[in-house]
Short mmCIF file of C-alpha atoms and ligand atoms in Angstrom, two decimals:
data_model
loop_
_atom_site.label_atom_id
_atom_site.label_comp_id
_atom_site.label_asym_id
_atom_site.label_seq_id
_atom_site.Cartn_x
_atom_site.Cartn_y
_atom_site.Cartn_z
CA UNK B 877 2.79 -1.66 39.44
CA UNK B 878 3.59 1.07 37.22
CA UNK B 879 5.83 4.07 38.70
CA UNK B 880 4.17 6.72 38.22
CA UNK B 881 6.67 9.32 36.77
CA UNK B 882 7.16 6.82 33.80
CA UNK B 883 3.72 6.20 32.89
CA UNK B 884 2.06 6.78 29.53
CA UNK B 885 0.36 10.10 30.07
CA UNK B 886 -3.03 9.86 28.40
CA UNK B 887 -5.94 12.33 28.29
CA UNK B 888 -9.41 11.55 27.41
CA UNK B 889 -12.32 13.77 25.52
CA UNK B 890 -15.92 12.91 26.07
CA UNK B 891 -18.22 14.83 27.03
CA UNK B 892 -19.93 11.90 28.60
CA UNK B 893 -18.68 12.08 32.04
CA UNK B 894 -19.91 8.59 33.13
CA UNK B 895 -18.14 7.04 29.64
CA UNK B 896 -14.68 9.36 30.52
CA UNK B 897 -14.48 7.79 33.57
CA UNK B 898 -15.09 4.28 32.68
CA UNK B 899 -11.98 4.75 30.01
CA UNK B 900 -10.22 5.99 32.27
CA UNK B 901 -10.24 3.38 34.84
CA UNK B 902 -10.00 0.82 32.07
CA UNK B 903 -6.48 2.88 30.86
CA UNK B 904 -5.32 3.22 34.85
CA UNK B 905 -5.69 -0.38 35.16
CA UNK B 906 -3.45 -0.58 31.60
CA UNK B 907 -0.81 1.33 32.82
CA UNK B 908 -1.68 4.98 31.86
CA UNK B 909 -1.69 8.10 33.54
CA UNK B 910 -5.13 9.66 32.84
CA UNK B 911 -6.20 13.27 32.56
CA UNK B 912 -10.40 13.74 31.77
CA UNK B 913 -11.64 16.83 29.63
CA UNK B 914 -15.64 17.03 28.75
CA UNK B 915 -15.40 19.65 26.36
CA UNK B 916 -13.24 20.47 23.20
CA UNK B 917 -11.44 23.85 24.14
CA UNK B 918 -10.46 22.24 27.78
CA UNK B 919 -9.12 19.67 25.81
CA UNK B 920 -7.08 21.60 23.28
CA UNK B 921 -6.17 24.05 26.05
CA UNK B 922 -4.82 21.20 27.77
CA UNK B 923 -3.29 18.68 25.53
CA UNK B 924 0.58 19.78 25.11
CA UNK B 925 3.56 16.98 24.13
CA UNK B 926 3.53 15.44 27.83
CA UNK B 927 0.59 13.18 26.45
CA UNK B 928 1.34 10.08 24.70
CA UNK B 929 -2.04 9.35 23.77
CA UNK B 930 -5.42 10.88 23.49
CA UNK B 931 -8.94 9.42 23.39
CA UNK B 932 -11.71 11.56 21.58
CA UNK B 933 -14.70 11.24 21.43
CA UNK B 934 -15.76 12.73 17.95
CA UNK B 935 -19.45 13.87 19.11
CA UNK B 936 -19.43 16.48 21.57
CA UNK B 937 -21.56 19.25 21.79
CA UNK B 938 -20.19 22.82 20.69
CA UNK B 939 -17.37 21.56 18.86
CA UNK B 940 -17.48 19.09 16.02
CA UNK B 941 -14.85 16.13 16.22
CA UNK B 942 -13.56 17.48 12.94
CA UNK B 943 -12.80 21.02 14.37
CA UNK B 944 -11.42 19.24 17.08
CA UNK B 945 -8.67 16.85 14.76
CA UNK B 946 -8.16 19.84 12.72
CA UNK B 947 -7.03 22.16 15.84
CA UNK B 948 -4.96 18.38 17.00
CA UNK B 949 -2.96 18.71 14.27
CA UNK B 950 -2.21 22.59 14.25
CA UNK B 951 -0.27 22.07 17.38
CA UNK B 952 2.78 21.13 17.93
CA UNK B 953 2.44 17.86 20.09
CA UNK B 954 2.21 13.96 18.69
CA UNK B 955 -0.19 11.89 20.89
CA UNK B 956 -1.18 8.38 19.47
CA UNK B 957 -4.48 9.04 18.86
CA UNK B 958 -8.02 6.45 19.54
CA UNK B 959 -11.05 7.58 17.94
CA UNK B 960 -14.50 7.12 19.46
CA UNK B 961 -18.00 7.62 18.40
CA UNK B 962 -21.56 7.09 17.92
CA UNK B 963 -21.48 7.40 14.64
CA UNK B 964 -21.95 5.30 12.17
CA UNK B 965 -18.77 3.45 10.70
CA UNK B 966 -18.73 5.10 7.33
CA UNK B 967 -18.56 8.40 9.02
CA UNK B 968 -15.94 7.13 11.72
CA UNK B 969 -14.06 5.85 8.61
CA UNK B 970 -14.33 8.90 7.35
CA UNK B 971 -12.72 10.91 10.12
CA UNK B 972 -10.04 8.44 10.54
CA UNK B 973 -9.13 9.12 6.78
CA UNK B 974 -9.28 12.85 7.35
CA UNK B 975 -7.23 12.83 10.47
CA UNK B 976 -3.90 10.52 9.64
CA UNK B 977 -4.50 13.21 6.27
CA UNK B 978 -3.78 15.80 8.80
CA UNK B 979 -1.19 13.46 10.09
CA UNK B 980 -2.28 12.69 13.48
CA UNK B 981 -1.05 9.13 14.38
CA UNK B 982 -4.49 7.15 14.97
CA UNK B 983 -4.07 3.51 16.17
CA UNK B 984 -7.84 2.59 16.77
CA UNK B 985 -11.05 3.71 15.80
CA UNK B 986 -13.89 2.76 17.95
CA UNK B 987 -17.92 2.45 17.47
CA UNK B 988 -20.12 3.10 20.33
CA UNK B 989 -21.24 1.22 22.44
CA UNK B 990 -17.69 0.13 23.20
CA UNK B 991 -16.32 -2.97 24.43
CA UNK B 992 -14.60 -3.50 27.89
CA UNK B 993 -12.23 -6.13 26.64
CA UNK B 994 -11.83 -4.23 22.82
CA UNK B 995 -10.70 -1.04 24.54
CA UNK B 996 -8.56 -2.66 27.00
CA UNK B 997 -6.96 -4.99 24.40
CA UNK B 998 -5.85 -1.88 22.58
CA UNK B 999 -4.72 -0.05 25.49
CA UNK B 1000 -2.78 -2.96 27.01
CA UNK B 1001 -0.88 -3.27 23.37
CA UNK B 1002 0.25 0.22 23.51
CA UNK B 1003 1.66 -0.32 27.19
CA UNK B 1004 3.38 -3.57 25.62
CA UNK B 1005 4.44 -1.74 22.51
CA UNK B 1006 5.89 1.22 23.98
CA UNK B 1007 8.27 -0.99 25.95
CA UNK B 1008 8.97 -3.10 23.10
CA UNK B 1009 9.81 0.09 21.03
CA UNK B 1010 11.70 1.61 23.90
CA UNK B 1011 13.95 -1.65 23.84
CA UNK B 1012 14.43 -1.75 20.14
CA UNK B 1013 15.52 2.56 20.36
CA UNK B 1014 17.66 1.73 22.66
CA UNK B 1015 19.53 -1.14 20.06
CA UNK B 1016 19.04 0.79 16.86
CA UNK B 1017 19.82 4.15 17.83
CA UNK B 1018 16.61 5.73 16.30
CA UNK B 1019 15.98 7.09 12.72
CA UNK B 1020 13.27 9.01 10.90
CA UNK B 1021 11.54 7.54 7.80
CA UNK B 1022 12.41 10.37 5.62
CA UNK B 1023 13.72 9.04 2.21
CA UNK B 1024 16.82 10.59 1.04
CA UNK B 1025 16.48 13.27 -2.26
CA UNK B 1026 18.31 12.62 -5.40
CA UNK B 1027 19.61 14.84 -8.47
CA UNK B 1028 18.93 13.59 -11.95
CA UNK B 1029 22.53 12.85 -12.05
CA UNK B 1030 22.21 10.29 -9.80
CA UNK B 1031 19.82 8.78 -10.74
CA UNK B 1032 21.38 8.86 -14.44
CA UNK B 1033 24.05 7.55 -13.12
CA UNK B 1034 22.46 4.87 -11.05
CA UNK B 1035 20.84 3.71 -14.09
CA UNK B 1036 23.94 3.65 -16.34
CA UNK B 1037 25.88 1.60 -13.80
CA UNK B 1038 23.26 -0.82 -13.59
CA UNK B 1039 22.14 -0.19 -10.06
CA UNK B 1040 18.86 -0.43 -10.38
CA UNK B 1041 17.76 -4.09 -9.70
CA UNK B 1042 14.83 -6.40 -10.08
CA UNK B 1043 12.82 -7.90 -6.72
CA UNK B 1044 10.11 -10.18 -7.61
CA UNK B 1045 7.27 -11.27 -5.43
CA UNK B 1046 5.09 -14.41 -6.46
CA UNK B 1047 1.53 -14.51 -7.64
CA UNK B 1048 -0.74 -17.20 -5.87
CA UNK B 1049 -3.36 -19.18 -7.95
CA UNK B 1050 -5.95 -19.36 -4.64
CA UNK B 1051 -7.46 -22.53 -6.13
CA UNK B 1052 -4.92 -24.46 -6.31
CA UNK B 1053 -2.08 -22.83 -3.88
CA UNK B 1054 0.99 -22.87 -6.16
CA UNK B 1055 2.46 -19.70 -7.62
CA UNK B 1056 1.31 -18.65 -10.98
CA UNK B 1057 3.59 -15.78 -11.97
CA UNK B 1058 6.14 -13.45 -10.43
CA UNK B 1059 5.61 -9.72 -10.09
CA UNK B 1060 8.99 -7.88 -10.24
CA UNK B 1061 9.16 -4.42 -8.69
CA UNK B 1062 12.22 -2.47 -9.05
CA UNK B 1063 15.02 -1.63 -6.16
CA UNK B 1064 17.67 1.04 -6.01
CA UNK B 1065 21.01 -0.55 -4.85
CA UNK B 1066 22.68 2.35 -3.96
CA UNK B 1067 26.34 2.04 -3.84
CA UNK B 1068 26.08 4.36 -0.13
CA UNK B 1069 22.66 4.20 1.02
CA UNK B 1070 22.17 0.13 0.10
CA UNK B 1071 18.89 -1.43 -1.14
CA UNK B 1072 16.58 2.13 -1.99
CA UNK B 1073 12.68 1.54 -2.45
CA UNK B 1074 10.57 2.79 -5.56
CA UNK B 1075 8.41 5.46 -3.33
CA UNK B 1076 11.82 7.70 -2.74
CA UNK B 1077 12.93 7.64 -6.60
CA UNK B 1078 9.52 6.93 -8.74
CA UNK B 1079 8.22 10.33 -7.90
CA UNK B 1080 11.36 11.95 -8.85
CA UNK B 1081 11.60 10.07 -12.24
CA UNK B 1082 8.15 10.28 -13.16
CA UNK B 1083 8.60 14.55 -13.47
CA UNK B 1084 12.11 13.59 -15.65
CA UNK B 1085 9.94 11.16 -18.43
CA UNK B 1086 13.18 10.81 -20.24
CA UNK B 1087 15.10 9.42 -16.89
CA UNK B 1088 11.44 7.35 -15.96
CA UNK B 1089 11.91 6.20 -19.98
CA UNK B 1090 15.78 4.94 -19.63
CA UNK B 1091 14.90 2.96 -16.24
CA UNK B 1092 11.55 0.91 -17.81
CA UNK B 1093 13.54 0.08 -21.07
CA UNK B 1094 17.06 -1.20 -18.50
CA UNK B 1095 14.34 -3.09 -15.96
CA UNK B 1096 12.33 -4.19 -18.99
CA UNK B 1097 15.66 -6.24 -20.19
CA UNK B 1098 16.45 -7.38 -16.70
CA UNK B 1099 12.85 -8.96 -16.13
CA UNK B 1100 13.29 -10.80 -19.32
CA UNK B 1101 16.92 -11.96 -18.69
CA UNK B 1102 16.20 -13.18 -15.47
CA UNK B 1103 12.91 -14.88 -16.14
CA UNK B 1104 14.96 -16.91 -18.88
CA UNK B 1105 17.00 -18.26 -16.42
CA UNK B 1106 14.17 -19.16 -14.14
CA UNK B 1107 11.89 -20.34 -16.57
CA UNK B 1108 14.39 -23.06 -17.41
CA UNK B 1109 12.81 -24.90 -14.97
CA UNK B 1110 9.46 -22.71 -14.27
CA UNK B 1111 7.56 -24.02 -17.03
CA UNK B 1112 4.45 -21.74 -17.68
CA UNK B 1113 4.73 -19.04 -15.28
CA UNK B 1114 4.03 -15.18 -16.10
CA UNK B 1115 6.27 -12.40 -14.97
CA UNK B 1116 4.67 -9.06 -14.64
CA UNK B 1117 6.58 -5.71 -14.89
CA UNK B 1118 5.19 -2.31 -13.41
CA UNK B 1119 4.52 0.42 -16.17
CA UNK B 1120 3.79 3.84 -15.36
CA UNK B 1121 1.60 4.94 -18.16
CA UNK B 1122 3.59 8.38 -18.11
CA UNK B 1123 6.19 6.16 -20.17
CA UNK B 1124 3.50 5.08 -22.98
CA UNK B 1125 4.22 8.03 -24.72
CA UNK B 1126 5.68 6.88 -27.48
CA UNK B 1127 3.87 5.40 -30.34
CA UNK B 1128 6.80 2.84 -31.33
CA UNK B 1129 7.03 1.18 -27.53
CA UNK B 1130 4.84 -1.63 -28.57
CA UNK B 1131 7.25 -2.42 -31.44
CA UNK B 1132 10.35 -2.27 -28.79
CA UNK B 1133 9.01 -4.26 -26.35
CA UNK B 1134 7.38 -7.11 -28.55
CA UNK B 1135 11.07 -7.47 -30.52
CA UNK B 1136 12.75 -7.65 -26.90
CA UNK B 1137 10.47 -10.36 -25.82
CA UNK B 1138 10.71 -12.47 -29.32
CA UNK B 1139 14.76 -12.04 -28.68
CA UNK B 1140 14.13 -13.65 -25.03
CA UNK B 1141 11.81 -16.29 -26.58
CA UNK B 1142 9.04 -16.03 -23.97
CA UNK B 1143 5.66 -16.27 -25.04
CA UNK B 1144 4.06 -13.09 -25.08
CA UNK B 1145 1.05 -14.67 -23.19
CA UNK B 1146 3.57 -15.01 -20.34
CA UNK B 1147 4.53 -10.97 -20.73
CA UNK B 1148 2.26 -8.75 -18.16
CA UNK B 1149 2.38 -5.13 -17.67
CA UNK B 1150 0.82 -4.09 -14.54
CA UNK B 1151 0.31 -0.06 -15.14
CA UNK B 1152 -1.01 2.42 -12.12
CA UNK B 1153 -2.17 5.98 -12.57
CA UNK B 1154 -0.55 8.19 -10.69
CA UNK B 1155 -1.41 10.98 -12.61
CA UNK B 1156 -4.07 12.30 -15.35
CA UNK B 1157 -3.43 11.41 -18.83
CA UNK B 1158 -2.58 14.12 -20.61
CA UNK B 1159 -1.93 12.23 -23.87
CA UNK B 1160 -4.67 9.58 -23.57
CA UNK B 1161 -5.11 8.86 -27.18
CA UNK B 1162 -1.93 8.09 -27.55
CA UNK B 1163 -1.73 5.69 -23.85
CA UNK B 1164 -4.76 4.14 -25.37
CA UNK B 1165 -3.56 3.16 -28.96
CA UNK B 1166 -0.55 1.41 -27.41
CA UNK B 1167 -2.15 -0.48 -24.94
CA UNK B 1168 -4.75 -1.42 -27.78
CA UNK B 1169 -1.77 -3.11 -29.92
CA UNK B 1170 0.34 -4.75 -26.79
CA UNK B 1171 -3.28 -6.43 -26.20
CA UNK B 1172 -3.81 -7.39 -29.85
CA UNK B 1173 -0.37 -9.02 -29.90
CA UNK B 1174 -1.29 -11.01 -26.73
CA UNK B 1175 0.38 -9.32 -24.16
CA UNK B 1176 -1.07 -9.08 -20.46
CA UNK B 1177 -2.38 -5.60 -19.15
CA UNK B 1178 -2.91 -5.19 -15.91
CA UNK B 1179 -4.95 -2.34 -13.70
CA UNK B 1180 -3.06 -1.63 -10.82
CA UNK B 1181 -4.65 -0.56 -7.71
CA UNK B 1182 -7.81 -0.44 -8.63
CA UNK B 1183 -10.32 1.61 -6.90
CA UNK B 1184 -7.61 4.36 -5.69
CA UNK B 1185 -6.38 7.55 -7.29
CA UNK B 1186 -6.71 7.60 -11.28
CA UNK B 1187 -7.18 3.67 -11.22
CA UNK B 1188 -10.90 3.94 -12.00
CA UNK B 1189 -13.95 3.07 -13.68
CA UNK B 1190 -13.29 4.94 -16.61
CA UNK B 1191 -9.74 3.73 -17.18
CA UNK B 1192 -11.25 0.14 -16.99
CA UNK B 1193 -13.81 0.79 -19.55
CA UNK B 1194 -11.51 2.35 -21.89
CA UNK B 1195 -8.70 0.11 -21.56
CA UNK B 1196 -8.30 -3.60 -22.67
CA UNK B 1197 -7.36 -4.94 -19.45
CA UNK B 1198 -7.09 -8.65 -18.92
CA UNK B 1199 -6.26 -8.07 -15.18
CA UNK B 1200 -7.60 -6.48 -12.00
CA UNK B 1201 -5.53 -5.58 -9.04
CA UNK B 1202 -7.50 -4.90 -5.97
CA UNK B 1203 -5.61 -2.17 -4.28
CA UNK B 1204 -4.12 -3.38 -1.01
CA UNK B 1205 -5.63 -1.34 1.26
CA UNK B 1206 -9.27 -2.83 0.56
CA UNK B 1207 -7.47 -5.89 0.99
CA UNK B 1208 -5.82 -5.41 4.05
CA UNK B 1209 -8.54 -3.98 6.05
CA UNK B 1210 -10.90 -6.38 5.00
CA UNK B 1211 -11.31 -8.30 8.14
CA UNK B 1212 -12.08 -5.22 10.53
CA UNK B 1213 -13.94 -3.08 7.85
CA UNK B 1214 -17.40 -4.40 6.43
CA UNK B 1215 -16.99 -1.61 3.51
CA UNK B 1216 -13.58 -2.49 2.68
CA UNK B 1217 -15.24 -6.13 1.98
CA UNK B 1218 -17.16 -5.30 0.07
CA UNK B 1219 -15.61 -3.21 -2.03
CA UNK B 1220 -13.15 -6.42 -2.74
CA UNK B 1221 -16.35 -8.07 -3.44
CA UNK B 1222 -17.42 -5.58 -6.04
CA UNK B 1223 -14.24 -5.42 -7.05
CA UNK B 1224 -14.01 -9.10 -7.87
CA UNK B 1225 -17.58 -9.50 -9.54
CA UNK B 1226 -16.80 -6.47 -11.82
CA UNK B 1227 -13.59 -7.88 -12.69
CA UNK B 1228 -15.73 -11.08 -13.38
CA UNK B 1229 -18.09 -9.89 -15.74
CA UNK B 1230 -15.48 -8.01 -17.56
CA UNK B 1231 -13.82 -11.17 -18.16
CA UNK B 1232 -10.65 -10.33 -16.44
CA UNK B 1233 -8.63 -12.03 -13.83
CA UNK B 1234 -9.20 -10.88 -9.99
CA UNK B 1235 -5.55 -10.42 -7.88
CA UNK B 1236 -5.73 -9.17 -4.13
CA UNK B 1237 -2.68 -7.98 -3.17
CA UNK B 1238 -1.17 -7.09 0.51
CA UNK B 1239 -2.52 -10.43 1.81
CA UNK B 1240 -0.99 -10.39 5.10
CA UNK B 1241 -2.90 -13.12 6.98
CA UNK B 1242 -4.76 -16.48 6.81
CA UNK B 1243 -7.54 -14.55 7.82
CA UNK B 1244 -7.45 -12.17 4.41
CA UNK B 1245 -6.31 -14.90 2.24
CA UNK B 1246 -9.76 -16.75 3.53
CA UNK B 1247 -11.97 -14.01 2.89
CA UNK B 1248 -10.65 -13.13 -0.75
CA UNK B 1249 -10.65 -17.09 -1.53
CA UNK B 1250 -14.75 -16.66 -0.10
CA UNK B 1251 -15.27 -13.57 -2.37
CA UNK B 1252 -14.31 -15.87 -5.38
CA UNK B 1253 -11.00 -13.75 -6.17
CA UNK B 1254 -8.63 -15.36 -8.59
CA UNK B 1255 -5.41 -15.01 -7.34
CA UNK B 1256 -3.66 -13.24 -4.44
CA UNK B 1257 -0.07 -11.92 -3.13
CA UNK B 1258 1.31 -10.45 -0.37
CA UNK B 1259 3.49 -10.41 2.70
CA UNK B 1260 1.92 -13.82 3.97
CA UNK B 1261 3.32 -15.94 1.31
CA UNK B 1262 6.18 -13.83 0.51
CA UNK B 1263 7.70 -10.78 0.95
CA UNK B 1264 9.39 -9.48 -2.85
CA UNK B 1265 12.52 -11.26 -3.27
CA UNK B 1266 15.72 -11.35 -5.28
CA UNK B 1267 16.20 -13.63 -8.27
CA UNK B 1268 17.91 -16.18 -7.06
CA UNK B 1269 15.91 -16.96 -4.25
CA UNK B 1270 13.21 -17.89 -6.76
CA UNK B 1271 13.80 -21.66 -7.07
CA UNK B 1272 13.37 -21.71 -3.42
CA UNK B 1273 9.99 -20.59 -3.85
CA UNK B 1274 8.95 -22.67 -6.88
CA UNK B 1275 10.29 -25.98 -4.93
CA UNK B 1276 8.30 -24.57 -1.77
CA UNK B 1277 4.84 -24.18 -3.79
CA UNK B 1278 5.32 -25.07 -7.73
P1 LIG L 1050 2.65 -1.89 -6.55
O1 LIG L 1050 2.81 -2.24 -7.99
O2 LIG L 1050 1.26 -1.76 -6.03
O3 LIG L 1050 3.47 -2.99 -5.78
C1 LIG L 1050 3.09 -3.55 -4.57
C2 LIG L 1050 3.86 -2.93 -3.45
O4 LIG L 1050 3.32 -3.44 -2.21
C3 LIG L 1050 5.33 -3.30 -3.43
O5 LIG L 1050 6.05 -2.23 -2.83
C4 LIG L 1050 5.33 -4.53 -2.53
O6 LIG L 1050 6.58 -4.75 -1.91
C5 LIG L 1050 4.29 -4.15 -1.50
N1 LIG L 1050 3.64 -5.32 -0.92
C6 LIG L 1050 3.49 -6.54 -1.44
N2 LIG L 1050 2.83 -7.35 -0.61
C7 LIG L 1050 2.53 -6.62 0.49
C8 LIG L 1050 1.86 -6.91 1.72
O7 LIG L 1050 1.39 -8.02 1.98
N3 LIG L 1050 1.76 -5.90 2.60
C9 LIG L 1050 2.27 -4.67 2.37
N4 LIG L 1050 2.14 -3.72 3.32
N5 LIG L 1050 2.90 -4.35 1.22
C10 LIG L 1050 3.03 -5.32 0.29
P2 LIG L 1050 7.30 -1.60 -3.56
O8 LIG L 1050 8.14 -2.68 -4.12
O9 LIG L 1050 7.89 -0.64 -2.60
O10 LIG L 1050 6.69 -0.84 -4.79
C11 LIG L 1050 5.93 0.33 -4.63
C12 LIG L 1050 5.36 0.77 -5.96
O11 LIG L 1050 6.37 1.24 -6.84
C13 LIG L 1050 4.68 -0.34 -6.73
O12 LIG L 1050 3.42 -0.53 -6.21
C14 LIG L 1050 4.69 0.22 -8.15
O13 LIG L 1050 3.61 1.11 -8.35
C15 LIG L 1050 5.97 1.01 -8.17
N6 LIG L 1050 7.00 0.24 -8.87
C16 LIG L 1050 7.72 -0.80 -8.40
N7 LIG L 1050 8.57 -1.25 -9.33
C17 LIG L 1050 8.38 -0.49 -10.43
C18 LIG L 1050 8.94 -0.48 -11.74
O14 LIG L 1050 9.80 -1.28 -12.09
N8 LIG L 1050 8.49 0.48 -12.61
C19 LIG L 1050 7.53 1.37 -12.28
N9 LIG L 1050 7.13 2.26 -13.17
N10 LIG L 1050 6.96 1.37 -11.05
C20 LIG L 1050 7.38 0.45 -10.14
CA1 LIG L 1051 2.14 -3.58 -9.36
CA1 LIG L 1052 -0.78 -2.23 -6.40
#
C-alpha cells in the first residue's frame, strides 16, 4: 500500500469524535495520512504546511466555522480544503463563497449526513489527482498562473501592429442543434509571450478608456471582415462582439458603428453587442441614449452575465436588451446546486416574459446542456461544443453542425 513517508498528510476538524473517526478511516483506506482535532484552536494550533488537505467541519462549538476559515487563511500554509456541515446548503454555499474569497483552495463541500461512497469518491480523486499532477510537474516544469503586467505602450503598440486578434466561439440553437451565431472574444498575440487572454489586459485598458476605445473600434473591423468571409457560405448567422459599456461614451458611436457595418454589407439584424458591467455607470444617460438608437436601428444588445456584478435587474429594465446571457457560473454548477438551477430557471422565464432570447453559457457537459434544454433556455455555448476558436477553423464547425 501506500509508504507512509509519501502519503497525503490530512487533518480532520469535527468536534464529533465518532464522525472524525469514521473520515478518517474512510481517508486511511484512500491513501491519507490522518491527524484528528475536535476543537478549533487544536486545529489551528496544529495545522502548519505539512498538511495537504483539511476536513472541517463548519459547526463546532466555541468557534464558528467562519472564525475558523478566516484564521485558515491568515496563515501561511495551503491545504486543499473539504467543507462539512449540518447546515443547510444555502449557508454551506455561503461559506464556500466566503472561503475561496479568502482564497483557501476548497474542492468539496459536503451536507450532513454524509455519504460513505460521496466522501470516499472525493478522497480517492485527490489520491489519483495528486499523482496525476505530480507526473504532469515533473513534464512541464511548473508555473504560477500569474498574468504578466503591461505598460500602455504596449498595449498601444500591440494594438497598432495589429496584434490583437479575434477568437470566436459558436452559439447553439438547443432546438434544433446547429449553430446560430458566433461570439468573438478578443486574444492578445503577443509577439514574446504568444496567445494572451482578455482577463490580463481588459482590466488594464478599461482604466486607459482611450486605449479600451482604439482596441473595440480595431476588433470591431476585424469581426466584420472576417464574418464577410465566412458568411460567404454561412448564410444567416449572427456574430456577436463584446462591448464594455465604459466605451459607450461617446454620443456619435452609434453613427460609427452602423456606417462600418453598411460598408461590410451585413444586415444589422445579424450585428450583436454583448455588453457586461464591470463597473458603475458613471455616465448612464449617455450609455443609455446609445444603446436606445443601436436598438432602434436593429442592432442586437446583449446582457452579459446576467445575475453577477453590475449585470442586474435594473440594467435590464432600463436597457433595450434583446438578449440574456445567463452567467456561467449558474450554469455550470447547475447539476450539483439546486439554487444555481433555479436561478437559470428564473433567469430564463424572466428573459421570457421580457421578450428576449435566453443563452447559457459555460455548458460543459451533456448533463448541463440537458438541464438548460429542460428549463426551456433558447440557446447555449460552451466548452462542450466548442472551445473559442480562430477564424479559419470556422467552416469546420459550420460543416460539423450547420
Ligand atoms: P464573456 O463575454 O463572458 O466570455 C465568455 C468567456 O468564457 C470566454 O473567456 C470564453 O472563452 C469562456 N468560456 C466559454 N465557454 C466556456 C465553458 O464552457 N467553460 C468555461 N470555463 N469557460 C468558457 P475569454 O475569451 O477569456 O473572455 C473573458 C472575458 O473578456 C469575456 O467574458 C468578455 O467579458 C471579455 N472580452 C472578451 N473579448 C472582448 C472584447 O473583444 N472586448 C471587450 N470589451 N471584452 C472582451
Ligand atoms: Ca460575452
Ligand atoms: Ca459572460
Amino acid at each position: 500500500m501506500t509508504d507512509p513517508k509519501n502519503a497525503k498528510k490530512l487533518l480532520i476538524l469535527d468536534d464529533e469524535e465518532e464522525i472524525a473517526k469514521i473520515l478518517g478511516e474512510i481517508a486511511e483506506d484512500c491513501g491519507f495520512s490522518v491527524s484528528l482535532t475536535h476543537t478549533a484552536p487544536d486545529f489551528l494550533n496544529k495545522v502548519d504546511v505539512s498538511f495537504d488537505c483539511v476536513i472541517l467541519d463548519l459547526m463546532i462549538p466555541g468557534m464558528d466555522g467562519v472564525d475558523v476559515i478566516r484564521s485558515l487563511s491568515e496563515k501561511e500554509v495551503h491545504p486543499d480544503v473539504i467543507l462539512i456541515s449540518g447546515a443547510d446548503r444555502r449557508t454551506l454555499h455561503s461559506a464556500e463563497t466566503l472561503a475561496g474569497e479568502y482564497g483557501l483552495n476548497i474542492v468539496a463541500v459536503m451536507e450532513k449526513p454524509i455519504r460513505v461512497s460521496d466522501i470516499r469518491g472525493i478522497l480517492a480523486a485527490m489520491i489519483e489527482k495528486e499523482a496525476k499532477d505530480s507526473s504532469s510537474r515533473a513534464k512541464a516544469g511548473g508555473g504560477g498562473k500569474e498574468g504578466p503586467v503591461f505598460t500602455k505602450e504596449e498595449l498601444l503598440d500591440g494594438i497598432h501592429s495589429n496584434q490583437f486578434i479575434l477568437y470566436y466561439q459558436p452559439k447553439f440553437d438547443l432546438k434544433t442543434g446547429k449553430v446560430e451565431g458566433f461570439e468573438s472574444l478578443v486574444r492578445w498575440n503577443h509577439p514574446k509571450l504568444g496567445l494572451v487572454f482578455p482577463d490580463s489586459f481588459l482590466p488594464l485598458m478599461e482604466k486607459e478608456t482611450s486605449i479600451l476605445n482604439l482596441m473595440t473600434e480595431k476588433i470591431i473591423d476585424l469581426a466584420l471582415d472576417e464574418t464577410r468571409i465566412w458568411k460567404a457560405n454561412g448564410g444567416s448567422l449572427r456574430v456577436a462582439v463584446n462591448v464594455s459599456p465604459v466605451t459607450l461614451t461617446e454620443l456619435d458611436f452609434p453613427e460609427r458603428i452602423l456606417s462600418k457595418i453598411k460598408n461590410k454589407n451585413i444586415p444589422q439584424s445579424q450585428f450583436q453587442m454583448e455588453i457586461t458591467e464591470t463597473s458603475f455607470l458613471e455616465n448612464i444617460r449617455f450609455t443609455q441614449d446609445i444603446l436606445t438608437r443601436l436598438r432602434i436601428r436593429g442592432i442586437g444588445l446583449s446582457i452579459d452575465d446576467f445575475g453577477t456584478g453590475y449585470s442586474s435587474l435594473k440594467q435590464l429594465h432600463r436597457f433595450p436588451f434583446t438578449e440574456l446571457k445567463i452567467d456561467k457560473s449558474f450554469v455550470m454548477d447547475s447539476p450539483r446546486d439546486r439554487e444555481s438551477l433555479f436561478i437559470c430557471q428564473a433567469s430564463i422565464d424572466l428573459g421570457h416574459k421580457l421578450g428576449m432570447n435566453v443563452v447559457a453559457e459555460g455548458i460543459e457537459t451533456a448533463e448541463v446542456e440537458r438541464l438548460m434544454k429542460e428549463a426551456g433556455c433558447d440557446v447555449g455555448q460552451g466548452y462542450y461544443y466548442s472551445r473559442p476558436i480562430p477564424p479559419e477553423k470556422i467552416p469546420e464547425i459550420l460543416s460539423k453542425f450547420g
